Amino acid sequence: MSDMKKNTSEEAALGRLLAQATRPTLPPGFAERMRDKLDHQPTAQVIAFPRKAAVGGPRANPWLIGAPLAASLLIGISLGALGMGNLTGTTEISEADEIVIGSGLEEAEDAAQTDT
Amino acid sequence: MVAMALHLFSKAQSSATDDGGLMAALAARDAAAFETLMQRHYEVVYRVVWRMMHGHADSEDVTQEAFLRLWRNPSQLREASALRGWLIRVASNIVADRHRGLVPAPQDMPEDVIDDTPIADEELERKRIARRVDIAISRLPDRQRLALSLVQFENMGQAAAAEIMEISVDALESLLARAKRALKQDLAAEWRDMLEGLAE
C-alpha cells in the first residue's frame, strides 16, 4: 500500500474515532444561572467630575482684556517715536567690564606649586 | 410595490435581529438583545470551553464569564459579524489563564462520561471508545486541542478557525497535523481494537 493510501485510510480511521468523542450538552438551567449572574452585575458608576471654570470664562468680553493691551501698545509706540521712550533719565552708555572667565587651571598650577 | 415594501420590512427586521442589530441594542443595555445573543452563541462557546477544560465543571463558569465580558463592555467588539469568534477567543483566553494556575489532569474526565448504569455490550464498547478518545484529546496541548475543536468538532472552515486563534491558515494546518499525529500515537496500541469495536 502506498504511503498516500495509508495516510488516507489512517485519516479516515481517525475521523471515525474522533466522531465517537463525547459531544457535550448544555447543563440544564444554564440560562437561568446566566441571567442570575447578569442580575448581580454591578451597574456602571459614572462619576461626574466638577468642571473647572475656564480662565477668563467663555462669557468674559474679550474687548475688556484686549482694549487696555492695545492702548498700552499705542502709547509705547508714540512715546518711542517722540524720543521719550527712555524713562531712566540717562543717555550715556557705560562700557561693560571685561568678562574674565576663570578656567581653574591657574589656581590648580598655584596649588601644585605650593604643595611642592 | 407591495413586494418591495415587504422586502424592505423583512430586511429591516433581519437587520434588527442579526448580530449587528443586537449588538447595537446591547450597547444600549438591552437585556433582551443579550438574551437572544446568548441563545444563539452560548452552546458553541460552551462546547469549545468544555473540550479545552477536559469537561471540567468550571466550563459553564468560563462560558458565562465570556458572555459577562460582552455585557460589561460590548464596544470591545469592533465587528458584530465576528461575535462568535470573539466569544470563543475570550473564553479560550480565560481557560488559558486558568490553566496557568492549575492544569487539570488529563484523566479528570467529566462525570457525565462515566456512567455506571447497566447497558448493552455494544453501547458499553462505544462508551469505552468515546472515553478513550476524550482522554487522548485532553492530552493534546491547549492550542492543538483548540484547533481540533474548532475544525473537527465545530465544523468551522480553516480560515475562520485561524482568525479566531489569531494565526495564519498555515499555522492552523500545522497545529491540526500535529494534533492528529499525536492522537494516532496515543491511540496506536488500541487503534485496531477500537476500529473493530466500531465495526461490530
PDB file of C-alpha atoms in Angstrom, chain A residues 18-90:
ATOM      1  CA  LEU A  18     -12.985  11.263  16.661  1.00  0.00           C
ATOM      2  CA  ALA A  19     -16.637  11.016  15.729  1.00  0.00           C
ATOM      3  CA  GLN A  20     -17.047   8.868  18.847  1.00  0.00           C
ATOM      4  CA  ALA A  21     -15.763  11.633  21.119  1.00  0.00           C
ATOM      5  CA  THR A  22     -18.253  12.885  23.651  1.00  0.00           C
ATOM      6  CA  ARG A  23     -20.370  15.734  22.404  1.00  0.00           C
ATOM      7  CA  PRO A  24     -21.086  17.883  25.436  1.00  0.00           C
ATOM      8  CA  THR A  25     -24.614  19.035  26.032  1.00  0.00           C
ATOM      9  CA  LEU A  26     -25.584  22.184  27.821  1.00  0.00           C
ATOM     10  CA  PRO A  27     -26.189  21.612  31.505  1.00  0.00           C
ATOM     11  CA  PRO A  28     -29.848  22.150  32.398  1.00  0.00           C
ATOM     12  CA  GLY A  29     -30.675  25.523  33.874  1.00  0.00           C
ATOM     13  CA  PHE A  30     -27.686  27.284  32.287  1.00  0.00           C
ATOM     14  CA  ALA A  31     -29.821  30.173  31.011  1.00  0.00           C
ATOM     15  CA  GLU A  32     -31.295  30.842  34.455  1.00  0.00           C
ATOM     16  CA  ARG A  33     -27.851  30.812  36.033  1.00  0.00           C
ATOM     17  CA  MET A  34     -26.571  33.191  33.367  1.00  0.00           C
ATOM     18  CA  ARG A  35     -29.487  35.559  33.970  1.00  0.00           C
ATOM     19  CA  ASP A  36     -28.879  35.349  37.685  1.00  0.00           C
ATOM     20  CA  LYS A  37     -25.248  36.334  37.202  1.00  0.00           C
ATOM     21  CA  LEU A  38     -26.288  39.163  34.938  1.00  0.00           C
ATOM     22  CA  ASP A  39     -28.692  40.478  37.566  1.00  0.00           C
ATOM     23  CA  HIS A  40     -25.878  40.583  40.090  1.00  0.00           C
ATOM     24  CA  GLN A  41     -23.569  42.554  37.856  1.00  0.00           C
ATOM     25  CA  PRO A  42     -22.664  45.902  39.373  1.00  0.00           C
ATOM     26  CA  THR A  43     -24.048  48.705  37.300  1.00  0.00           C
ATOM     27  CA  ALA A  44     -21.508  51.091  35.852  1.00  0.00           C
ATOM     28  CA  GLN A  45     -20.970  54.065  38.123  1.00  0.00           C
ATOM     29  CA  VAL A  46     -20.139  57.174  36.189  1.00  0.00           C
ATOM     30  CA  ILE A  47     -18.609  59.801  38.450  1.00  0.00           C
ATOM     31  CA  ALA A  48     -19.016  63.267  37.065  1.00  0.00           C
ATOM     32  CA  PHE A  49     -16.101  65.457  37.958  1.00  0.00           C
ATOM     33  CA  PRO A  50     -16.991  69.131  38.529  1.00  0.00           C
ATOM     34  CA  ARG A  51     -15.959  71.108  35.515  1.00  0.00           C
ATOM     35  CA  LYS A  52     -13.263  73.655  36.203  1.00  0.00           C
ATOM     36  CA  ALA A  53     -14.157  77.188  35.326  1.00  0.00           C
ATOM     37  CA  ALA A  54     -12.080  78.224  32.345  1.00  0.00           C
ATOM     38  CA  VAL A  55      -9.737  81.165  32.907  1.00  0.00           C
ATOM     39  CA  GLY A  56     -11.380  84.246  31.529  1.00  0.00           C
ATOM     40  CA  GLY A  57     -14.577  82.276  31.202  1.00  0.00           C
ATOM     41  CA  PRO A  58     -16.455  81.979  27.972  1.00  0.00           C
ATOM     42  CA  ARG A  59     -18.685  84.879  28.981  1.00  0.00           C
ATOM     43  CA  ALA A  60     -15.842  87.355  29.574  1.00  0.00           C
ATOM     44  CA  ASN A  61     -15.813  90.073  26.970  1.00  0.00           C
ATOM     45  CA  PRO A  62     -12.548  89.770  25.025  1.00  0.00           C
ATOM     46  CA  TRP A  63     -12.600  93.551  24.374  1.00  0.00           C
ATOM     47  CA  LEU A  64     -12.218  94.199  28.100  1.00  0.00           C
ATOM     48  CA  ILE A  65      -8.838  92.456  28.004  1.00  0.00           C
ATOM     49  CA  GLY A  66      -7.803  93.478  24.515  1.00  0.00           C
ATOM     50  CA  ALA A  67      -8.560  97.217  24.714  1.00  0.00           C
ATOM     51  CA  PRO A  68      -6.096  98.079  27.538  1.00  0.00           C
ATOM     52  CA  LEU A  69      -3.392  95.992  25.864  1.00  0.00           C
ATOM     53  CA  ALA A  70      -3.928  97.747  22.552  1.00  0.00           C
ATOM     54  CA  ALA A  71      -3.917 101.160  24.235  1.00  0.00           C
ATOM     55  CA  SER A  72      -0.688 100.301  26.073  1.00  0.00           C
ATOM     56  CA  LEU A  73       0.921  99.266  22.792  1.00  0.00           C
ATOM     57  CA  LEU A  74      -0.119 102.506  21.091  1.00  0.00           C
ATOM     58  CA  ILE A  75       1.230 104.650  23.946  1.00  0.00           C
ATOM     59  CA  GLY A  76       4.525 102.751  23.804  1.00  0.00           C
ATOM     60  CA  ILE A  77       4.872 103.309  20.054  1.00  0.00           C
ATOM     61  CA  SER A  78       4.035 107.015  20.254  1.00  0.00           C
ATOM     62  CA  LEU A  79       6.419 107.607  23.189  1.00  0.00           C
ATOM     63  CA  GLY A  80       9.160 105.833  21.272  1.00  0.00           C
ATOM     64  CA  ALA A  81       8.501 107.959  18.193  1.00  0.00           C
ATOM     65  CA  LEU A  82       8.756 111.156  20.283  1.00  0.00           C
ATOM     66  CA  GLY A  83      12.064 110.044  21.796  1.00  0.00           C
ATOM     67  CA  MET A  84      10.526 109.716  25.194  1.00  0.00           C
ATOM     68  CA  GLY A  85      10.955 106.027  25.436  1.00  0.00           C
ATOM     69  CA  ASN A  86      13.919 106.146  27.856  1.00  0.00           C
ATOM     70  CA  LEU A  87      12.452 106.818  31.257  1.00  0.00           C
ATOM     71  CA  THR A  88      15.665 106.040  33.197  1.00  0.00           C
ATOM     72  CA  GLY A  89      16.949 109.628  32.805  1.00  0.00           C
ATOM     73  CA  THR A  90      20.452 108.804  31.465  1.00  0.00           C
TER      74      THR A  90
END
